[in-house]
Short mmCIF file of C-alpha atoms and ligand atoms in Angstrom, two decimals:
data_model
loop_
_atom_site.label_atom_id
_atom_site.label_comp_id
_atom_site.label_asym_id
_atom_site.label_seq_id
_atom_site.Cartn_x
_atom_site.Cartn_y
_atom_site.Cartn_z
CA MET A 1 0.00 0.00 0.00
CA LYS A 2 1.11 3.59 -0.58
CA VAL A 3 2.22 5.21 2.69
CA CYS A 4 3.50 8.66 3.54
CA VAL A 5 5.29 9.23 6.85
CA ILE A 6 5.62 12.86 7.93
CA GLY A 7 8.58 13.40 10.29
CA THR A 8 11.76 11.32 10.38
CA GLY A 9 12.52 11.41 14.11
CA TYR A 10 12.63 8.26 16.30
CA VAL A 11 8.98 7.45 15.65
CA GLY A 12 8.67 8.46 12.00
CA LEU A 13 11.88 6.86 10.78
CA VAL A 14 11.33 3.58 12.61
CA THR A 15 7.67 3.46 11.54
CA GLY A 16 8.59 4.19 7.91
CA ILE A 17 11.27 1.52 7.83
CA CYS A 18 9.01 -1.03 9.48
CA LEU A 19 6.21 -0.44 6.94
CA ALA A 20 8.69 -0.57 4.04
CA GLU A 21 10.23 -3.76 5.39
CA ILE A 22 6.85 -5.51 5.61
CA GLY A 23 6.20 -4.69 1.96
CA HIS A 24 4.66 -1.23 1.58
CA ASP A 25 5.66 1.67 -0.67
CA VAL A 26 6.80 4.33 1.79
CA VAL A 27 7.62 8.01 1.27
CA CYS A 28 9.28 9.57 4.34
CA VAL A 29 9.06 13.37 4.48
CA ASP A 30 10.95 15.85 6.63
CA LYS A 31 11.38 19.60 6.33
CA ASP A 32 15.00 19.28 7.52
CA GLU A 33 16.99 19.09 4.25
CA GLU A 34 20.19 18.04 6.02
CA LYS A 35 18.43 15.07 7.62
CA ILE A 36 16.91 14.03 4.27
CA LYS A 37 20.35 14.28 2.62
CA MET A 38 21.80 12.03 5.36
CA LEU A 39 19.03 9.47 4.89
CA LEU A 40 19.36 9.49 1.10
CA ALA A 41 23.05 8.74 1.59
CA GLY A 42 22.00 5.74 3.69
CA LYS A 43 23.21 7.38 6.90
CA CYS A 44 21.13 7.18 10.08
CA PRO A 45 20.51 10.45 12.02
CA ILE A 46 19.61 8.55 15.19
CA TYR A 47 21.33 5.81 17.18
CA GLU A 48 19.09 2.74 17.03
CA GLU A 49 20.48 -0.77 16.71
CA GLY A 50 19.72 -2.37 13.34
CA LEU A 51 18.11 0.74 11.82
CA LYS A 52 20.99 1.80 9.55
CA GLU A 53 21.11 -1.59 7.86
CA LEU A 54 17.36 -1.56 7.28
CA ILE A 55 17.51 1.95 5.78
CA GLY A 56 20.18 0.81 3.31
CA LYS A 57 18.30 -2.36 2.45
CA ASN A 58 14.98 -0.60 1.78
CA ILE A 59 16.56 2.24 -0.19
CA LYS A 60 18.19 -0.43 -2.38
CA ARG A 61 14.85 -2.28 -2.76
CA LYS A 62 13.18 1.05 -3.53
CA THR A 63 10.52 0.38 -0.91
CA ILE A 64 11.36 3.65 0.82
CA VAL A 65 12.23 7.14 -0.45
CA PHE A 66 13.11 10.29 1.51
CA THR A 67 12.02 13.76 0.43
CA THR A 68 11.20 17.27 1.63
CA ASP A 69 8.26 17.45 -0.79
CA LEU A 70 5.33 17.06 1.62
CA GLU A 71 2.62 18.15 -0.82
CA GLY A 72 3.77 15.66 -3.46
CA ALA A 73 3.85 12.83 -0.95
CA ILE A 74 0.36 13.61 0.37
CA LYS A 75 -0.99 13.61 -3.18
CA SER A 76 0.72 10.35 -4.25
CA GLN A 77 0.14 8.26 -1.11
CA GLU A 78 -3.08 6.92 0.44
CA ILE A 79 -2.19 6.47 4.09
CA ILE A 80 -0.59 9.51 5.73
CA PHE A 81 1.21 8.96 9.08
CA ILE A 82 1.82 12.06 11.17
CA CYS A 83 4.95 11.53 13.27
CA VAL A 84 5.92 15.09 14.18
CA GLY A 85 7.17 16.21 17.57
CA THR A 86 4.77 17.42 20.28
CA PRO A 87 7.29 18.78 22.83
CA PRO A 88 6.00 20.13 26.15
CA LEU A 89 5.33 23.84 26.63
CA PRO A 90 6.43 25.30 30.01
CA SER A 91 2.91 24.66 31.32
CA GLY A 92 3.22 20.93 30.53
CA LYS A 93 0.73 21.28 27.67
CA PRO A 94 2.08 19.67 24.46
CA ASP A 95 3.05 22.10 21.70
CA LEU A 96 0.87 21.15 18.72
CA ALA A 97 2.19 23.81 16.33
CA SER A 98 3.91 21.28 14.05
CA LEU A 99 0.86 19.02 14.11
CA ASP A 100 -1.45 21.88 13.16
CA ALA A 101 0.84 23.10 10.38
CA VAL A 102 1.01 19.63 8.85
CA SER A 103 -2.77 19.23 9.16
CA ARG A 104 -3.38 22.48 7.32
CA LEU A 105 -1.09 21.37 4.48
CA ILE A 106 -2.81 17.98 4.35
CA GLY A 107 -6.15 19.79 3.99
CA LYS A 108 -4.82 21.87 1.11
CA SER A 109 -3.19 18.88 -0.66
CA ILE A 110 -5.85 16.17 -0.39
CA ASN A 111 -6.71 14.86 -3.87
CA GLY A 112 -8.75 11.75 -3.13
CA TYR A 113 -9.65 9.52 -0.17
CA LYS A 114 -6.93 9.53 2.50
CA VAL A 115 -6.46 7.91 5.88
CA ILE A 116 -4.67 10.34 8.19
CA VAL A 117 -2.93 8.37 10.94
CA ASN A 118 -1.75 10.09 14.08
CA LYS A 119 1.27 8.24 15.46
CA SER A 120 2.66 11.11 17.53
CA THR A 121 1.74 11.12 21.19
CA VAL A 122 -0.97 13.75 21.26
CA PRO A 123 -3.39 15.13 23.85
CA ILE A 124 -6.72 13.46 24.29
CA GLY A 125 -9.13 14.78 21.68
CA THR A 126 -6.50 15.61 19.06
CA ALA A 127 -8.07 13.36 16.41
CA LYS A 128 -11.17 15.56 16.53
CA ARG A 129 -8.99 18.67 16.35
CA LEU A 130 -7.14 17.38 13.29
CA LYS A 131 -10.43 16.60 11.52
CA LYS A 132 -11.59 20.18 12.09
CA ILE A 133 -8.32 21.75 10.86
CA ILE A 134 -8.20 19.57 7.74
CA ASN A 135 -11.85 20.31 6.93
CA GLU A 136 -11.21 24.05 7.31
CA ASN A 137 -8.33 23.85 4.83
CA LEU A 138 -9.86 21.63 2.14
CA ARG A 139 -9.55 23.16 -1.31
CA ASP A 140 -12.86 24.51 -2.60
CA ASP A 141 -12.44 22.96 -6.04
CA ASN A 142 -15.99 21.57 -6.09
CA LYS A 143 -14.62 18.07 -5.53
CA ILE A 144 -15.41 15.88 -2.51
CA HIS A 145 -12.25 15.27 -0.57
CA GLU A 146 -13.02 12.39 1.74
CA PHE A 147 -10.67 11.46 4.57
CA ASP A 148 -10.72 9.70 7.91
CA ILE A 149 -8.58 10.24 11.00
CA VAL A 150 -7.02 7.31 12.86
CA SER A 151 -5.18 7.31 16.18
CA ASN A 152 -2.46 4.63 16.09
CA PRO A 153 -0.07 5.29 18.98
CA GLU A 154 3.45 3.90 19.02
CA PHE A 155 4.98 2.01 21.96
CA LEU A 156 8.63 2.21 20.91
CA LYS A 157 11.32 2.20 23.61
CA GLU A 158 14.48 4.06 22.59
CA GLY A 159 17.38 1.68 22.17
CA GLU A 160 14.93 -1.13 21.32
CA ALA A 161 12.78 0.77 18.79
CA VAL A 162 13.40 -1.54 15.81
CA ASN A 163 12.42 -4.64 17.79
CA ASP A 164 9.44 -2.85 19.35
CA ALA A 165 8.25 -1.85 15.87
CA PHE A 166 8.48 -5.33 14.30
CA PHE A 167 7.42 -7.33 17.37
CA PRO A 168 4.95 -5.06 19.25
CA GLU A 169 2.91 -6.39 22.16
CA ARG A 170 -0.24 -4.83 20.71
CA ILE A 171 -1.46 -2.64 17.85
CA VAL A 172 -4.00 0.00 18.85
CA ILE A 173 -6.29 1.44 16.17
CA GLY A 174 -8.60 4.23 17.25
CA ALA A 175 -11.08 5.39 14.60
CA GLU A 176 -14.75 6.17 14.01
CA SER A 177 -14.76 4.88 10.41
CA LYS A 178 -15.01 1.19 9.42
CA ARG A 179 -13.45 2.00 6.02
CA ALA A 180 -10.36 3.42 7.76
CA ILE A 181 -10.17 0.54 10.24
CA ASP A 182 -10.34 -2.02 7.41
CA LEU A 183 -7.52 -0.22 5.57
CA MET A 184 -5.37 -0.11 8.71
CA GLU A 185 -5.87 -3.83 9.35
CA LYS A 186 -4.85 -4.49 5.74
CA LEU A 187 -1.78 -2.28 6.17
CA TYR A 188 -0.70 -4.11 9.35
CA LYS A 189 -1.68 -7.63 8.21
CA PRO A 190 1.94 -8.87 7.73
CA LEU A 191 2.85 -7.43 11.14
CA ILE A 192 -0.21 -8.90 12.88
CA GLU A 193 0.56 -12.31 11.36
CA GLN A 194 4.33 -11.78 11.92
CA ASP A 195 4.77 -12.81 8.29
CA PHE A 196 7.71 -10.83 6.86
CA SER A 197 11.37 -11.61 6.12
CA TYR A 198 12.83 -9.71 9.09
CA ALA A 199 10.84 -11.96 11.44
CA GLN A 200 12.21 -15.19 9.97
CA ASN A 201 14.55 -16.89 12.46
CA ASN A 202 14.23 -13.88 14.78
CA ALA A 203 13.93 -14.88 18.44
CA ALA A 204 11.71 -11.85 19.11
CA LYS A 205 9.07 -13.08 16.61
CA LYS A 206 5.65 -13.53 18.18
CA ASP A 207 2.83 -15.89 17.10
CA ARG A 208 0.34 -13.11 16.40
CA ILE A 209 -0.01 -9.50 17.48
CA PRO A 210 -3.25 -8.57 19.30
CA VAL A 211 -5.14 -5.66 17.71
CA ILE A 212 -7.29 -3.32 19.81
CA ILE A 213 -9.94 -1.50 17.79
CA THR A 214 -11.49 1.39 19.69
CA ASP A 215 -12.50 5.03 19.32
CA SER A 216 -9.81 7.66 18.76
CA THR A 217 -10.06 9.19 22.24
CA SER A 218 -9.66 5.84 24.00
CA SER A 219 -6.71 5.08 21.73
CA GLU A 220 -5.02 8.36 22.65
CA LEU A 221 -5.62 7.62 26.32
CA ILE A 222 -4.19 4.08 26.05
CA LYS A 223 -0.88 5.66 25.06
CA TYR A 224 -0.78 8.28 27.80
CA ALA A 225 -2.09 5.94 30.47
CA SER A 226 0.44 3.22 29.55
CA ASN A 227 3.41 5.56 29.76
CA SER A 228 2.10 7.24 32.90
CA PHE A 229 1.53 3.87 34.57
CA LEU A 230 5.11 2.78 33.83
CA ALA A 231 6.46 6.10 35.09
CA ALA A 232 4.34 5.91 38.24
CA LYS A 233 5.51 2.31 38.81
CA ILE A 234 9.11 3.50 38.76
CA SER A 235 8.35 6.42 41.06
CA PHE A 236 6.59 4.02 43.43
CA ILE A 237 9.65 1.77 43.54
CA ASN A 238 11.90 4.77 44.08
CA GLU A 239 9.72 5.82 47.02
CA ILE A 240 10.03 2.29 48.44
CA ALA A 241 13.81 2.49 47.93
CA ASN A 242 13.87 5.72 49.92
CA ILE A 243 11.92 3.97 52.70
CA CYS A 244 14.43 1.06 52.50
CA GLU A 245 17.25 3.50 53.26
CA ARG A 246 15.45 4.69 56.40
CA VAL A 247 14.42 1.29 57.74
CA GLY A 248 17.55 -0.60 56.67
CA ALA A 249 15.91 -2.84 54.07
CA ASN A 250 17.40 -3.78 50.68
CA ILE A 251 15.41 -2.60 47.66
CA LEU A 252 16.92 -5.33 45.44
CA ASP A 253 15.43 -8.03 47.68
CA VAL A 254 12.19 -6.07 48.14
CA THR A 255 11.61 -5.64 44.38
CA HIS A 256 12.59 -9.27 43.76
CA GLY A 257 10.06 -10.41 46.35
CA MET A 258 7.39 -8.09 44.91
CA GLY A 259 8.09 -8.90 41.26
CA LEU A 260 7.45 -12.64 41.71
CA ASP A 261 3.79 -11.70 42.09
CA SER A 262 2.58 -11.94 38.48
CA ARG A 263 0.16 -9.08 39.13
CA ILE A 264 3.15 -6.82 39.81
CA GLY A 265 5.82 -8.31 37.54
CA SER A 266 9.56 -7.72 37.60
CA LYS A 267 9.84 -5.15 34.80
CA PHE A 268 10.25 -1.43 35.43
CA MET A 269 11.10 -2.18 39.04
CA LYS A 270 14.65 -0.83 39.00
CA ALA A 271 15.09 1.84 41.67
CA GLY A 272 17.51 4.64 40.94
CA ILE A 273 17.84 8.25 39.94
CA GLY A 274 14.50 8.09 38.10
CA TRP A 275 13.11 8.56 34.62
CA GLY A 276 14.06 10.97 31.82
CA GLY A 277 13.78 10.90 28.07
CA SER A 278 11.45 12.47 25.52
CA CYS A 279 8.39 10.49 26.61
CA PHE A 280 7.77 9.82 30.29
CA PRO A 281 8.36 13.40 31.54
CA LYS A 282 6.33 14.88 28.66
CA ASP A 283 3.51 12.33 28.74
CA VAL A 284 2.90 12.30 32.49
CA ARG A 285 2.85 16.12 32.56
CA ALA A 286 0.52 16.22 29.55
CA LEU A 287 -1.91 13.70 31.04
CA ALA A 288 -1.95 15.55 34.37
CA PHE A 289 -2.59 18.77 32.43
CA THR A 290 -5.41 17.17 30.43
CA ALA A 291 -6.99 15.72 33.58
CA GLU A 292 -7.01 19.13 35.25
CA GLU A 293 -8.24 20.78 32.03
CA TYR A 294 -11.26 18.44 32.11
CA GLY A 295 -11.78 18.84 35.85
CA ALA A 296 -10.48 15.35 36.82
CA GLU A 297 -8.04 14.61 39.66
CA ALA A 298 -4.38 13.89 38.80
CA ASN A 299 -3.04 13.16 42.28
CA ILE A 300 -1.08 10.01 41.42
CA LEU A 301 0.28 11.55 38.20
CA ASN A 302 1.47 14.68 40.00
CA SER A 303 2.99 12.62 42.81
CA ALA A 304 4.87 10.45 40.29
CA ILE A 305 6.37 13.63 38.80
CA GLN A 306 7.23 15.00 42.25
CA VAL A 307 8.97 11.79 43.37
CA ASN A 308 10.89 11.66 40.11
CA ASN A 309 12.13 15.23 40.45
CA TYR A 310 13.15 14.61 44.07
CA GLN A 311 15.11 11.46 43.10
CA ARG A 312 17.63 13.49 41.10
CA TYR A 313 18.40 15.79 44.01
CA LYS A 314 18.82 12.75 46.26
CA ILE A 315 21.98 11.96 44.30
CA VAL A 316 23.33 15.46 44.95
CA GLN A 317 22.40 15.12 48.62
CA LYS A 318 24.26 11.80 48.84
CA ALA A 319 27.36 13.46 47.35
CA MET A 320 27.08 16.26 49.92
CA ASP A 321 26.71 13.69 52.71
CA VAL A 322 30.04 12.13 51.61
CA LEU A 323 31.98 15.27 50.64
CA GLY A 324 30.56 17.82 53.05
CA ILE A 325 31.41 20.91 51.01
CA ILE A 326 30.93 20.39 47.26
CA GLU A 327 32.75 23.59 46.27
CA ASP A 328 36.13 22.98 44.53
CA LYS A 329 35.67 19.22 44.77
CA THR A 330 36.13 17.13 41.59
CA ILE A 331 33.17 14.94 40.67
CA ALA A 332 33.29 12.24 37.99
CA VAL A 333 29.89 11.50 36.42
CA LEU A 334 29.42 8.31 34.41
CA GLY A 335 26.50 8.42 31.98
CA ILE A 336 24.84 11.34 30.16
CA ALA A 337 22.21 9.67 27.92
CA PHE A 338 18.84 9.32 29.68
CA LYS A 339 19.20 5.53 29.49
CA PRO A 340 21.64 3.05 27.94
CA ASN A 341 21.81 2.17 24.20
CA THR A 342 20.72 5.60 23.04
CA ASP A 343 22.32 9.00 22.36
CA ASP A 344 19.20 10.83 23.54
CA THR A 345 19.79 13.30 26.39
CA ARG A 346 16.31 14.86 26.48
CA GLU A 347 15.33 15.46 30.13
CA ALA A 348 18.20 13.17 31.15
CA PRO A 349 18.83 12.99 34.93
CA SER A 350 22.53 13.68 34.19
CA ILE A 351 21.68 17.24 33.15
CA THR A 352 19.94 18.07 36.43
CA VAL A 353 22.66 16.44 38.54
CA ILE A 354 25.66 17.91 36.67
CA ASN A 355 24.18 21.41 36.52
CA LYS A 356 23.53 21.27 40.29
CA PHE A 357 27.09 20.07 41.05
CA LEU A 358 28.48 22.93 38.92
CA GLU A 359 26.12 25.44 40.57
CA LEU A 360 27.52 24.30 43.94
CA GLY A 361 31.05 25.07 42.70
CA ALA A 362 32.35 21.57 41.92
CA ASP A 363 34.48 20.61 38.90
CA VAL A 364 32.66 17.94 36.86
CA ARG A 365 34.20 15.44 34.43
CA ALA A 366 31.49 13.53 32.58
CA TYR A 367 31.81 10.46 30.36
CA ASP A 368 29.25 8.61 28.23
CA PRO A 369 29.99 5.78 25.75
CA VAL A 370 27.86 7.44 23.04
CA VAL A 371 27.14 11.05 24.02
CA LYS A 372 30.38 12.93 23.29
CA ALA A 373 29.23 16.55 23.13
CA CYS A 374 27.90 18.52 26.09
CA PRO A 375 24.09 18.59 25.64
CA PRO A 376 22.67 22.10 25.05
CA GLU A 377 20.80 22.10 28.40
CA MET A 378 23.98 21.14 30.29
CA ASP A 379 26.21 23.85 31.76
CA SER A 380 29.17 24.04 29.37
CA LYS A 381 31.58 24.18 32.34
CA ALA A 382 31.20 20.36 32.47
CA ILE A 383 34.35 18.72 31.07
CA MET A 384 33.63 15.81 28.70
CA ALA A 385 36.13 13.00 29.43
CA PRO A 386 37.19 10.55 26.67
CA ASP A 387 36.69 7.51 28.92
CA ALA A 388 35.65 6.48 32.42
CA TYR A 389 39.23 6.29 33.69
CA LYS A 390 40.03 9.83 32.55
CA ALA A 391 36.82 11.00 34.21
CA ALA A 392 37.83 9.28 37.47
CA GLU A 393 41.37 10.72 37.50
CA GLY A 394 41.77 12.88 40.63
CA ALA A 395 38.06 12.72 41.45
CA ASP A 396 36.84 13.07 45.01
CA ILE A 397 33.73 11.05 44.16
CA LEU A 398 32.35 9.05 41.23
CA VAL A 399 28.62 9.21 40.46
CA ILE A 400 26.94 6.65 38.16
CA VAL A 401 23.88 8.16 36.46
CA THR A 402 23.17 5.93 33.42
CA ASP A 403 23.14 2.13 33.64
CA TRP A 404 25.42 1.45 30.65
CA ASN A 405 26.75 -2.14 30.77
CA GLU A 406 30.23 -0.69 30.17
CA PHE A 407 30.17 0.76 33.70
CA ILE A 408 29.53 -2.65 35.24
CA ASN A 409 32.71 -4.10 33.76
CA LEU A 410 35.18 -1.29 34.51
CA ASP A 411 38.47 -2.11 36.31
CA TYR A 412 37.47 -0.63 39.67
CA LEU A 413 40.84 -1.31 41.28
CA ARG A 414 42.31 0.93 38.60
CA ILE A 415 39.50 3.46 39.17
CA LYS A 416 40.29 3.44 42.91
CA LYS A 417 44.00 4.19 42.28
CA LEU A 418 43.05 7.04 39.93
CA MET A 419 40.65 8.71 42.36
CA LYS A 420 41.60 11.10 45.16
CA ALA A 421 39.16 9.26 47.43
CA PRO A 422 37.41 5.90 46.71
CA CYS A 423 33.79 7.09 46.95
CA ILE A 424 31.05 5.87 44.58
CA ILE A 425 27.42 6.92 44.39
CA ASP A 426 25.62 4.39 42.21
CA GLY A 427 22.48 6.11 40.95
CA ARG A 428 21.35 2.96 39.12
CA ASN A 429 22.38 0.20 41.60
CA ILE A 430 24.39 -1.48 38.81
CA LEU A 431 27.31 -2.41 41.09
CA ASP A 432 27.28 -4.86 43.99
CA LYS A 433 27.62 -3.13 47.36
CA LYS A 434 29.51 -6.00 49.05
CA THR A 435 32.01 -6.30 46.17
CA MET A 436 32.66 -2.56 46.03
CA THR A 437 33.06 -2.30 49.79
CA ALA A 438 35.52 -5.24 49.75
CA LEU A 439 37.51 -3.31 47.11
CA GLY A 440 37.78 -0.48 49.62
CA PHE A 441 35.14 1.88 48.21
CA ASN A 442 32.79 3.99 50.27
CA TYR A 443 29.83 2.77 48.16
CA ARG A 444 26.30 4.19 48.28
CA GLY A 445 23.46 3.01 46.09
CA ILE A 446 19.73 3.78 46.11
CA GLY A 447 17.87 1.81 48.75
CA VAL A 448 20.66 -0.75 49.18
C1 LIG B 501 9.08 4.77 27.04
C2 LIG B 501 8.10 3.60 27.03
O1 LIG B 501 8.74 2.46 27.61
C3 LIG B 501 7.71 3.28 25.58
O2 LIG B 501 6.74 2.23 25.58
C4 LIG B 501 7.09 4.53 24.97
O3 LIG B 501 6.71 4.29 23.62
C5 LIG B 501 8.09 5.66 25.01
O4 LIG B 501 8.50 5.91 26.36
P1 LIG B 501 11.63 5.20 26.59
O5 LIG B 501 11.31 6.55 27.12
O6 LIG B 501 12.39 5.07 25.33
O7 LIG B 501 10.24 4.37 26.36
O8 LIG B 501 12.47 4.43 27.70
P2 LIG B 501 12.16 3.38 28.85
O9 LIG B 501 12.99 2.20 28.59
O10 LIG B 501 10.72 3.20 29.05
O11 LIG B 501 12.77 4.14 30.14
C6 LIG B 501 12.19 5.38 30.49
C7 LIG B 501 12.96 5.90 31.69
O12 LIG B 501 12.67 5.10 32.84
C8 LIG B 501 14.47 5.91 31.51
O13 LIG B 501 15.01 7.13 32.02
C9 LIG B 501 14.93 4.73 32.38
O14 LIG B 501 16.23 4.97 32.92
C10 LIG B 501 13.89 4.75 33.48
N1 LIG B 501 13.69 3.44 34.12
C11 LIG B 501 13.24 2.41 33.35
C12 LIG B 501 13.91 3.30 35.48
O15 LIG B 501 14.33 4.24 36.15
N2 LIG B 501 13.68 2.10 36.07
C13 LIG B 501 13.23 1.03 35.35
O16 LIG B 501 13.05 -0.04 35.93
C14 LIG B 501 13.01 1.19 33.95
#
């Protein structure tokens, strides 16, 4: 089927590649010429395992093209995916400017029946909003320009986005039109049946993917509620970890004991410095905002945000407990990306922690296996070290912020010799307290 994907960020690019790989004719559009040039050269503007190879393969097979010509793509393709950013405004409300601009252009360009699919995470009620904007911008050329809106949220985790796209746990289709729903089920048929070459001999292949057909508003809420639930689960565990520290319990044993209950499960039960990224912070704030906008309570949502914000300052507090005065001390920070296996630093805990250490007058040396440049939101006084050992050299304390595997396997005896004092604050509990203490470190984790 003929598909247009508008926006080549994490969601748009992965969605476009997935649809091309399962056999569709995909046109990916972005207004950023540099990004389109990179993609046409087979380069990948984002760090996602397996994506670069799939881009090259589908360019070669001519199942995917990249262009800046949005109007042309809307006219030539039948199913139009909107995958543009909806970043949070200061109030927490998502900024829908890009979404509205694209909707207006879709209205002006429609030249036959189209299914407009909203993949971006958008506020509840956006499908109705899009319909209104498109209708207002339809050309008055005395032709009937029929279209339907579908909400089809993504559930991609950064660092695992390719796998999440090909082997999703569910496909949610929210629409008020049977014609659109039938077309979407036809589009996703190979994915639902897991019948495509990339799935062959792939351990992640599932038997069949469940499809939820609902109205657009419920579909939009499934996305927000899922992310908010996961974020609240993490904040809950972090609150339990903080209680563990007071009562002398061990969060690793507590979460193990809890997670064996199948109603709780063992995933997203890792206590630590808390959540960051382009989704959880934005989505929980947006859902809380929407709840309040519609006069509903958002107590748990707001508490999850509050606990998460507090968690980052706990790390700074722990450093102050060890160092006393932070001023003029040297602090090594391991990890800048908001989580491992990605280069994304959006709302990363590292930014809050490093900026606070610098504000308190410390010298900070930061190292990340993938993030090499100081993120724009990070105080540029932070020194980017080429490796963990260089970061640790002469440090009064070493703080682990991102749970990269690389940090588990460092030579900590060598780290200890390089440091001024053998103090470690493990913001992700990736090291074993007994082992680190036996090596002579003053080791502090979260709830351990
Ligand atoms: C999330 C959702 O998982 C995904 O379904 C949705 O489509 C997009 O948002 P992502 O933000 O990429 O994906 O990362 P995720 O792996 O969910 O982690 C989010 C944050 O939670 C990270 O900062 C991570 O460090 C933190 N986290 C995760 C914990 O602190 N503890 C955990 O146990 C798991």
